[in-house]
Amino acid sequence: MEFKKSVLALMLGSSIMLAACGGGDDAAKDTADDATVEETETEAPATDEGTEETTASAGEEVYQQSCLSCHGGNLEGGFGPALDKAGAEYSKDEILDIIHNGKGQMPPNVVEGEEAEAVAAWLAEKK
């Protein structure tokens, strides 16, 4: 009986993890990408002063949508490693490289383009 519970828990956990980390519908991704582009275009600051703040908030927003399920709501880690001090260990370019190429269990290109840049910049500030 205990073995059956363990197997059931393992299967349920694996299903949740796979659902949270990818395998989505490409059409849904395209729609989400279009919405993000529209939001970014309408929220762009007029001066350079707000650019860093906008990038940071955009990076945090993308993290909440795409990374939270594995790295935790407070960057504390979970299935993936903690990222609360990612900037102390990696530069923005190194973080961007990990986002593009994956590392360990993390698949490559979980986020791409400007979203990847924003997340890398935001995480590089975490020291």
JSON list of N, CA and C in Angstrom, two decimals, residues 35-95:
[
{"chain": "A", "resi": 35, "resn": "ALA", "atom": "N", "xyz": [0.99, 40.11, -27.08]},
{"chain": "A", "resi": 35, "resn": "ALA", "atom": "CA", "xyz": [0.48, 40.94, -25.99]},
{"chain": "A", "resi": 35, "resn": "ALA", "atom": "C", "xyz": [1.63, 41.61, -25.25]},
{"chain": "A", "resi": 36, "resn": "THR", "atom": "N", "xyz": [2.72, 40.87, -25.03]},
{"chain": "A", "resi": 36, "resn": "THR", "atom": "CA", "xyz": [3.88, 41.44, -24.33]},
{"chain": "A", "resi": 36, "resn": "THR", "atom": "C", "xyz": [4.51, 42.55, -25.15]},
{"chain": "A", "resi": 37, "resn": "VAL", "atom": "N", "xyz": [4.63, 42.35, -26.46]},
{"chain": "A", "resi": 37, "resn": "VAL", "atom": "CA", "xyz": [5.20, 43.38, -27.33]},
{"chain": "A", "resi": 37, "resn": "VAL", "atom": "C", "xyz": [4.34, 44.64, -27.27]},
{"chain": "A", "resi": 38, "resn": "GLU", "atom": "N", "xyz": [3.02, 44.49, -27.33]},
{"chain": "A", "resi": 38, "resn": "GLU", "atom": "CA", "xyz": [2.13, 45.64, -27.28]},
{"chain": "A", "resi": 38, "resn": "GLU", "atom": "C", "xyz": [2.28, 46.36, -25.95]},
{"chain": "A", "resi": 39, "resn": "GLU", "atom": "N", "xyz": [2.35, 45.62, -24.83]},
{"chain": "A", "resi": 39, "resn": "GLU", "atom": "CA", "xyz": [2.50, 46.24, -23.52]},
{"chain": "A", "resi": 39, "resn": "GLU", "atom": "C", "xyz": [3.82, 47.00, -23.45]},
{"chain": "A", "resi": 40, "resn": "THR", "atom": "N", "xyz": [4.89, 46.39, -23.95]},
{"chain": "A", "resi": 40, "resn": "THR", "atom": "CA", "xyz": [6.20, 47.00, -23.90]},
{"chain": "A", "resi": 40, "resn": "THR", "atom": "C", "xyz": [6.22, 48.28, -24.71]},
{"chain": "A", "resi": 41, "resn": "GLU", "atom": "N", "xyz": [5.61, 48.26, -25.88]},
{"chain": "A", "resi": 41, "resn": "GLU", "atom": "CA", "xyz": [5.61, 49.44, -26.73]},
{"chain": "A", "resi": 41, "resn": "GLU", "atom": "C", "xyz": [4.83, 50.59, -26.10]},
{"chain": "A", "resi": 42, "resn": "THR", "atom": "N", "xyz": [3.74, 50.29, -25.43]},
{"chain": "A", "resi": 42, "resn": "THR", "atom": "CA", "xyz": [2.94, 51.36, -24.85]},
{"chain": "A", "resi": 42, "resn": "THR", "atom": "C", "xyz": [3.51, 51.87, -23.53]},
{"chain": "A", "resi": 43, "resn": "GLU", "atom": "N", "xyz": [4.33, 51.08, -22.84]},
{"chain": "A", "resi": 43, "resn": "GLU", "atom": "CA", "xyz": [4.85, 51.48, -21.56]},
{"chain": "A", "resi": 43, "resn": "GLU", "atom": "C", "xyz": [6.28, 52.00, -21.63]},
{"chain": "A", "resi": 44, "resn": "ALA", "atom": "N", "xyz": [6.86, 52.13, -22.80]},
{"chain": "A", "resi": 44, "resn": "ALA", "atom": "CA", "xyz": [8.24, 52.57, -22.93]},
{"chain": "A", "resi": 44, "resn": "ALA", "atom": "C", "xyz": [8.38, 54.00, -22.42]},
{"chain": "A", "resi": 45, "resn": "PRO", "atom": "N", "xyz": [9.41, 54.23, -21.59]},
{"chain": "A", "resi": 45, "resn": "PRO", "atom": "CA", "xyz": [9.61, 55.58, -21.06]},
{"chain": "A", "resi": 45, "resn": "PRO", "atom": "C", "xyz": [10.14, 56.53, -22.12]},
{"chain": "A", "resi": 46, "resn": "ALA", "atom": "N", "xyz": [9.88, 57.82, -21.93]},
{"chain": "A", "resi": 46, "resn": "ALA", "atom": "CA", "xyz": [10.33, 58.83, -22.88]},
{"chain": "A", "resi": 46, "resn": "ALA", "atom": "C", "xyz": [11.77, 59.24, -22.65]},
{"chain": "A", "resi": 47, "resn": "THR", "atom": "N", "xyz": [12.29, 59.01, -21.42]},
{"chain": "A", "resi": 47, "resn": "THR", "atom": "CA", "xyz": [13.65, 59.42, -21.09]},
{"chain": "A", "resi": 47, "resn": "THR", "atom": "C", "xyz": [14.47, 58.22, -20.67]},
{"chain": "A", "resi": 48, "resn": "ASP", "atom": "N", "xyz": [15.79, 58.40, -20.62]},
{"chain": "A", "resi": 48, "resn": "ASP", "atom": "CA", "xyz": [16.68, 57.33, -20.20]},
{"chain": "A", "resi": 48, "resn": "ASP", "atom": "C", "xyz": [16.60, 57.08, -18.71]},
{"chain": "A", "resi": 49, "resn": "GLU", "atom": "N", "xyz": [16.13, 58.06, -17.92]},
{"chain": "A", "resi": 49, "resn": "GLU", "atom": "CA", "xyz": [16.07, 57.90, -16.47]},
{"chain": "A", "resi": 49, "resn": "GLU", "atom": "C", "xyz": [15.22, 56.70, -16.07]},
{"chain": "A", "resi": 50, "resn": "GLY", "atom": "N", "xyz": [14.08, 56.49, -16.69]},
{"chain": "A", "resi": 50, "resn": "GLY", "atom": "CA", "xyz": [13.18, 55.41, -16.32]},
{"chain": "A", "resi": 50, "resn": "GLY", "atom": "C", "xyz": [13.51, 54.09, -16.96]},
{"chain": "A", "resi": 51, "resn": "THR", "atom": "N", "xyz": [14.48, 54.04, -17.85]},
{"chain": "A", "resi": 51, "resn": "THR", "atom": "CA", "xyz": [14.77, 52.82, -18.59]},
{"chain": "A", "resi": 51, "resn": "THR", "atom": "C", "xyz": [15.18, 51.68, -17.67]},
{"chain": "A", "resi": 52, "resn": "GLU", "atom": "N", "xyz": [16.09, 51.93, -16.74]},
{"chain": "A", "resi": 52, "resn": "GLU", "atom": "CA", "xyz": [16.53, 50.87, -15.84]},
{"chain": "A", "resi": 52, "resn": "GLU", "atom": "C", "xyz": [15.38, 50.37, -14.98]},
{"chain": "A", "resi": 53, "resn": "GLU", "atom": "N", "xyz": [14.56, 51.28, -14.46]},
{"chain": "A", "resi": 53, "resn": "GLU", "atom": "CA", "xyz": [13.44, 50.89, -13.64]},
{"chain": "A", "resi": 53, "resn": "GLU", "atom": "C", "xyz": [12.44, 50.08, -14.45]},
{"chain": "A", "resi": 54, "resn": "THR", "atom": "N", "xyz": [12.16, 50.50, -15.69]},
{"chain": "A", "resi": 54, "resn": "THR", "atom": "CA", "xyz": [11.24, 49.78, -16.55]},
{"chain": "A", "resi": 54, "resn": "THR", "atom": "C", "xyz": [11.78, 48.39, -16.87]},
{"chain": "A", "resi": 55, "resn": "THR", "atom": "N", "xyz": [13.09, 48.29, -17.15]},
{"chain": "A", "resi": 55, "resn": "THR", "atom": "CA", "xyz": [13.70, 46.99, -17.41]},
{"chain": "A", "resi": 55, "resn": "THR", "atom": "C", "xyz": [13.60, 46.09, -16.20]},
{"chain": "A", "resi": 56, "resn": "ALA", "atom": "N", "xyz": [13.85, 46.65, -15.01]},
{"chain": "A", "resi": 56, "resn": "ALA", "atom": "CA", "xyz": [13.77, 45.86, -13.79]},
{"chain": "A", "resi": 56, "resn": "ALA", "atom": "C", "xyz": [12.34, 45.35, -13.56]},
{"chain": "A", "resi": 57, "resn": "SER", "atom": "N", "xyz": [11.35, 46.22, -13.73]},
{"chain": "A", "resi": 57, "resn": "SER", "atom": "CA", "xyz": [9.97, 45.78, -13.51]},
{"chain": "A", "resi": 57, "resn": "SER", "atom": "C", "xyz": [9.54, 44.79, -14.59]},
{"chain": "A", "resi": 58, "resn": "ALA", "atom": "N", "xyz": [10.02, 45.00, -15.83]},
{"chain": "A", "resi": 58, "resn": "ALA", "atom": "CA", "xyz": [9.71, 44.05, -16.90]},
{"chain": "A", "resi": 58, "resn": "ALA", "atom": "C", "xyz": [10.36, 42.70, -16.61]},
{"chain": "A", "resi": 59, "resn": "GLY", "atom": "N", "xyz": [11.61, 42.72, -16.12]},
{"chain": "A", "resi": 59, "resn": "GLY", "atom": "CA", "xyz": [12.30, 41.48, -15.77]},
{"chain": "A", "resi": 59, "resn": "GLY", "atom": "C", "xyz": [11.59, 40.73, -14.67]},
{"chain": "A", "resi": 60, "resn": "GLU", "atom": "N", "xyz": [11.13, 41.46, -13.67]},
{"chain": "A", "resi": 60, "resn": "GLU", "atom": "CA", "xyz": [10.40, 40.82, -12.57]},
{"chain": "A", "resi": 60, "resn": "GLU", "atom": "C", "xyz": [9.08, 40.24, -13.06]},
{"chain": "A", "resi": 61, "resn": "GLU", "atom": "N", "xyz": [8.40, 40.97, -13.94]},
{"chain": "A", "resi": 61, "resn": "GLU", "atom": "CA", "xyz": [7.12, 40.50, -14.48]},
{"chain": "A", "resi": 61, "resn": "GLU", "atom": "C", "xyz": [7.31, 39.22, -15.29]},
{"chain": "A", "resi": 62, "resn": "VAL", "atom": "N", "xyz": [8.33, 39.19, -16.13]},
{"chain": "A", "resi": 62, "resn": "VAL", "atom": "CA", "xyz": [8.60, 37.98, -16.92]},
{"chain": "A", "resi": 62, "resn": "VAL", "atom": "C", "xyz": [8.96, 36.83, -15.99]},
{"chain": "A", "resi": 63, "resn": "TYR", "atom": "N", "xyz": [9.76, 37.10, -14.97]},
{"chain": "A", "resi": 63, "resn": "TYR", "atom": "CA", "xyz": [10.12, 36.07, -13.98]},
{"chain": "A", "resi": 63, "resn": "TYR", "atom": "C", "xyz": [8.85, 35.48, -13.37]},
{"chain": "A", "resi": 64, "resn": "GLN", "atom": "N", "xyz": [7.92, 36.35, -12.97]},
{"chain": "A", "resi": 64, "resn": "GLN", "atom": "CA", "xyz": [6.68, 35.88, -12.34]},
{"chain": "A", "resi": 64, "resn": "GLN", "atom": "C", "xyz": [5.88, 34.98, -13.29]},
{"chain": "A", "resi": 65, "resn": "GLN", "atom": "N", "xyz": [5.94, 35.26, -14.58]},
{"chain": "A", "resi": 65, "resn": "GLN", "atom": "CA", "xyz": [5.18, 34.49, -15.56]},
{"chain": "A", "resi": 65, "resn": "GLN", "atom": "C", "xyz": [5.88, 33.21, -15.98]},
{"chain": "A", "resi": 66, "resn": "SER", "atom": "N", "xyz": [7.22, 33.22, -16.06]},
{"chain": "A", "resi": 66, "resn": "SER", "atom": "CA", "xyz": [7.91, 32.12, -16.70]},
{"chain": "A", "resi": 66, "resn": "SER", "atom": "C", "xyz": [8.87, 31.33, -15.82]},
{"chain": "A", "resi": 67, "resn": "CYS", "atom": "N", "xyz": [9.30, 31.89, -14.70]},
{"chain": "A", "resi": 67, "resn": "CYS", "atom": "CA", "xyz": [10.38, 31.28, -13.92]},
{"chain": "A", "resi": 67, "resn": "CYS", "atom": "C", "xyz": [9.97, 30.88, -12.51]},
{"chain": "A", "resi": 68, "resn": "LEU", "atom": "N", "xyz": [8.94, 31.52, -12.00]},
{"chain": "A", "resi": 68, "resn": "LEU", "atom": "CA", "xyz": [8.50, 31.34, -10.62]},
{"chain": "A", "resi": 68, "resn": "LEU", "atom": "C", "xyz": [8.21, 29.89, -10.27]},
{"chain": "A", "resi": 69, "resn": "SER", "atom": "N", "xyz": [7.64, 29.13, -11.17]},
{"chain": "A", "resi": 69, "resn": "SER", "atom": "CA", "xyz": [7.23, 27.76, -10.86]},
{"chain": "A", "resi": 69, "resn": "SER", "atom": "C", "xyz": [8.42, 26.87, -10.50]},
{"chain": "A", "resi": 70, "resn": "CYS", "atom": "N", "xyz": [9.59, 27.17, -11.01]},
{"chain": "A", "resi": 70, "resn": "CYS", "atom": "CA", "xyz": [10.76, 26.36, -10.69]},
{"chain": "A", "resi": 70, "resn": "CYS", "atom": "C", "xyz": [11.70, 27.03, -9.69]},
{"chain": "A", "resi": 71, "resn": "HIS", "atom": "N", "xyz": [11.76, 28.36, -9.70]},
{"chain": "A", "resi": 71, "resn": "HIS", "atom": "CA", "xyz": [12.73, 29.07, -8.86]},
{"chain": "A", "resi": 71, "resn": "HIS", "atom": "C", "xyz": [12.11, 29.75, -7.65]},
{"chain": "A", "resi": 72, "resn": "GLY", "atom": "N", "xyz": [10.80, 29.65, -7.47]},
{"chain": "A", "resi": 72, "resn": "GLY", "atom": "CA", "xyz": [10.14, 30.16, -6.29]},
{"chain": "A", "resi": 72, "resn": "GLY", "atom": "C", "xyz": [9.69, 31.60, -6.39]},
{"chain": "A", "resi": 73, "resn": "GLY", "atom": "N", "xyz": [8.66, 31.94, -5.64]},
{"chain": "A", "resi": 73, "resn": "GLY", "atom": "CA", "xyz": [8.09, 33.27, -5.65]},
{"chain": "A", "resi": 73, "resn": "GLY", "atom": "C", "xyz": [9.00, 34.34, -5.10]},
{"chain": "A", "resi": 74, "resn": "ASN", "atom": "N", "xyz": [9.89, 33.96, -4.19]},
{"chain": "A", "resi": 74, "resn": "ASN", "atom": "CA", "xyz": [10.83, 34.90, -3.59]},
{"chain": "A", "resi": 74, "resn": "ASN", "atom": "C", "xyz": [12.26, 34.59, -3.98]},
{"chain": "A", "resi": 75, "resn": "LEU", "atom": "N", "xyz": [12.44, 33.95, -5.14]},
{"chain": "A", "resi": 75, "resn": "LEU", "atom": "CA", "xyz": [13.76, 33.57, -5.67]},
{"chain": "A", "resi": 75, "resn": "LEU", "atom": "C", "xyz": [14.45, 32.55, -4.76]},
{"chain": "A", "resi": 76, "resn": "GLU", "atom": "N", "xyz": [13.68, 31.89, -3.88]},
{"chain": "A", "resi": 76, "resn": "GLU", "atom": "CA", "xyz": [14.26, 30.98, -2.89]},
{"chain": "A", "resi": 76, "resn": "GLU", "atom": "C", "xyz": [14.62, 29.62, -3.45]},
{"chain": "A", "resi": 77, "resn": "GLY", "atom": "N", "xyz": [14.24, 29.33, -4.66]},
{"chain": "A", "resi": 77, "resn": "GLY", "atom": "CA", "xyz": [14.51, 28.02, -5.25]},
{"chain": "A", "resi": 77, "resn": "GLY", "atom": "C", "xyz": [13.36, 27.08, -4.99]},
{"chain": "A", "resi": 78, "resn": "GLY", "atom": "N", "xyz": [13.43, 25.95, -5.58]},
{"chain": "A", "resi": 78, "resn": "GLY", "atom": "CA", "xyz": [12.41, 24.91, -5.50]},
{"chain": "A", "resi": 78, "resn": "GLY", "atom": "C", "xyz": [12.94, 23.76, -6.33]},
{"chain": "A", "resi": 79, "resn": "PHE", "atom": "N", "xyz": [12.29, 23.52, -7.46]},
{"chain": "A", "resi": 79, "resn": "PHE", "atom": "CA", "xyz": [12.80, 22.53, -8.41]},
{"chain": "A", "resi": 79, "resn": "PHE", "atom": "C", "xyz": [14.12, 23.02, -9.00]},
{"chain": "A", "resi": 80, "resn": "GLY", "atom": "N", "xyz": [14.20, 24.32, -9.25]},
{"chain": "A", "resi": 80, "resn": "GLY", "atom": "CA", "xyz": [15.42, 24.96, -9.74]},
{"chain": "A", "resi": 80, "resn": "GLY", "atom": "C", "xyz": [16.15, 25.61, -8.59]},
{"chain": "A", "resi": 81, "resn": "PRO", "atom": "N", "xyz": [17.37, 26.06, -8.81]},
{"chain": "A", "resi": 81, "resn": "PRO", "atom": "CA", "xyz": [18.16, 26.66, -7.73]},
{"chain": "A", "resi": 81, "resn": "PRO", "atom": "C", "xyz": [17.63, 28.04, -7.31]},
{"chain": "A", "resi": 82, "resn": "ALA", "atom": "N", "xyz": [18.01, 28.46, -6.12]},
{"chain": "A", "resi": 82, "resn": "ALA", "atom": "CA", "xyz": [17.68, 29.80, -5.63]},
{"chain": "A", "resi": 82, "resn": "ALA", "atom": "C", "xyz": [18.38, 30.84, -6.49]},
{"chain": "A", "resi": 83, "resn": "LEU", "atom": "N", "xyz": [17.71, 31.94, -6.74]},
{"chain": "A", "resi": 83, "resn": "LEU", "atom": "CA", "xyz": [18.27, 33.01, -7.56]},
{"chain": "A", "resi": 83, "resn": "LEU", "atom": "C", "xyz": [18.35, 34.33, -6.81]},
{"chain": "A", "resi": 84, "resn": "ASP", "atom": "N", "xyz": [18.15, 34.29, -5.49]},
{"chain": "A", "resi": 84, "resn": "ASP", "atom": "CA", "xyz": [18.13, 35.51, -4.71]},
{"chain": "A", "resi": 84, "resn": "ASP", "atom": "C", "xyz": [19.48, 36.23, -4.67]},
{"chain": "A", "resi": 85, "resn": "LYS", "atom": "N", "xyz": [20.56, 35.54, -5.01]},
{"chain": "A", "resi": 85, "resn": "LYS", "atom": "CA", "xyz": [21.89, 36.15, -5.07]},
{"chain": "A", "resi": 85, "resn": "LYS", "atom": "C", "xyz": [22.57, 35.83, -6.41]},
{"chain": "A", "resi": 86, "resn": "ALA", "atom": "N", "xyz": [21.78, 35.70, -7.45]},
{"chain": "A", "resi": 86, "resn": "ALA", "atom": "CA", "xyz": [22.31, 35.34, -8.77]},
{"chain": "A", "resi": 86, "resn": "ALA", "atom": "C", "xyz": [23.33, 36.35, -9.26]},
{"chain": "A", "resi": 87, "resn": "GLY", "atom": "N", "xyz": [23.10, 37.64, -9.01]},
{"chain": "A", "resi": 87, "resn": "GLY", "atom": "CA", "xyz": [24.01, 38.69, -9.46]},
{"chain": "A", "resi": 87, "resn": "GLY", "atom": "C", "xyz": [25.36, 38.66, -8.77]},
{"chain": "A", "resi": 88, "resn": "ALA", "atom": "N", "xyz": [25.43, 38.07, -7.58]},
{"chain": "A", "resi": 88, "resn": "ALA", "atom": "CA", "xyz": [26.71, 37.95, -6.88]},
{"chain": "A", "resi": 88, "resn": "ALA", "atom": "C", "xyz": [27.58, 36.85, -7.51]},
{"chain": "A", "resi": 89, "resn": "GLU", "atom": "N", "xyz": [26.92, 35.92, -8.16]},
{"chain": "A", "resi": 89, "resn": "GLU", "atom": "CA", "xyz": [27.66, 34.80, -8.76]},
{"chain": "A", "resi": 89, "resn": "GLU", "atom": "C", "xyz": [27.86, 34.95, -10.27]},
{"chain": "A", "resi": 90, "resn": "TYR", "atom": "N", "xyz": [26.89, 35.58, -10.95]},
{"chain": "A", "resi": 90, "resn": "TYR", "atom": "CA", "xyz": [26.95, 35.69, -12.41]},
{"chain": "A", "resi": 90, "resn": "TYR", "atom": "C", "xyz": [26.73, 37.13, -12.86]},
{"chain": "A", "resi": 91, "resn": "SER", "atom": "N", "xyz": [27.35, 37.48, -13.97]},
{"chain": "A", "resi": 91, "resn": "SER", "atom": "CA", "xyz": [27.11, 38.78, -14.60]},
{"chain": "A", "resi": 91, "resn": "SER", "atom": "C", "xyz": [25.82, 38.69, -15.42]},
{"chain": "A", "resi": 92, "resn": "LYS", "atom": "N", "xyz": [25.35, 39.83, -15.91]},
{"chain": "A", "resi": 92, "resn": "LYS", "atom": "CA", "xyz": [24.15, 39.84, -16.75]},
{"chain": "A", "resi": 92, "resn": "LYS", "atom": "C", "xyz": [24.36, 38.96, -17.98]},
{"chain": "A", "resi": 93, "resn": "ASP", "atom": "N", "xyz": [25.54, 39.06, -18.61]},
{"chain": "A", "resi": 93, "resn": "ASP", "atom": "CA", "xyz": [25.81, 38.26, -19.81]},
{"chain": "A", "resi": 93, "resn": "ASP", "atom": "C", "xyz": [25.85, 36.76, -19.50]},
{"chain": "A", "resi": 94, "resn": "GLU", "atom": "N", "xyz": [26.38, 36.40, -18.34]},
{"chain": "A", "resi": 94, "resn": "GLU", "atom": "CA", "xyz": [26.42, 34.98, -17.96]},
{"chain": "A", "resi": 94, "resn": "GLU", "atom": "C", "xyz": [25.01, 34.46, -17.68]},
{"chain": "A", "resi": 95, "resn": "ILE", "atom": "N", "xyz": [24.19, 35.28, -17.03]},
{"chain": "A", "resi": 95, "resn": "ILE", "atom": "CA", "xyz": [22.80, 34.89, -16.77]},
{"chain": "A", "resi": 95, "resn": "ILE", "atom": "C", "xyz": [22.05, 34.74, -18.10]}
]
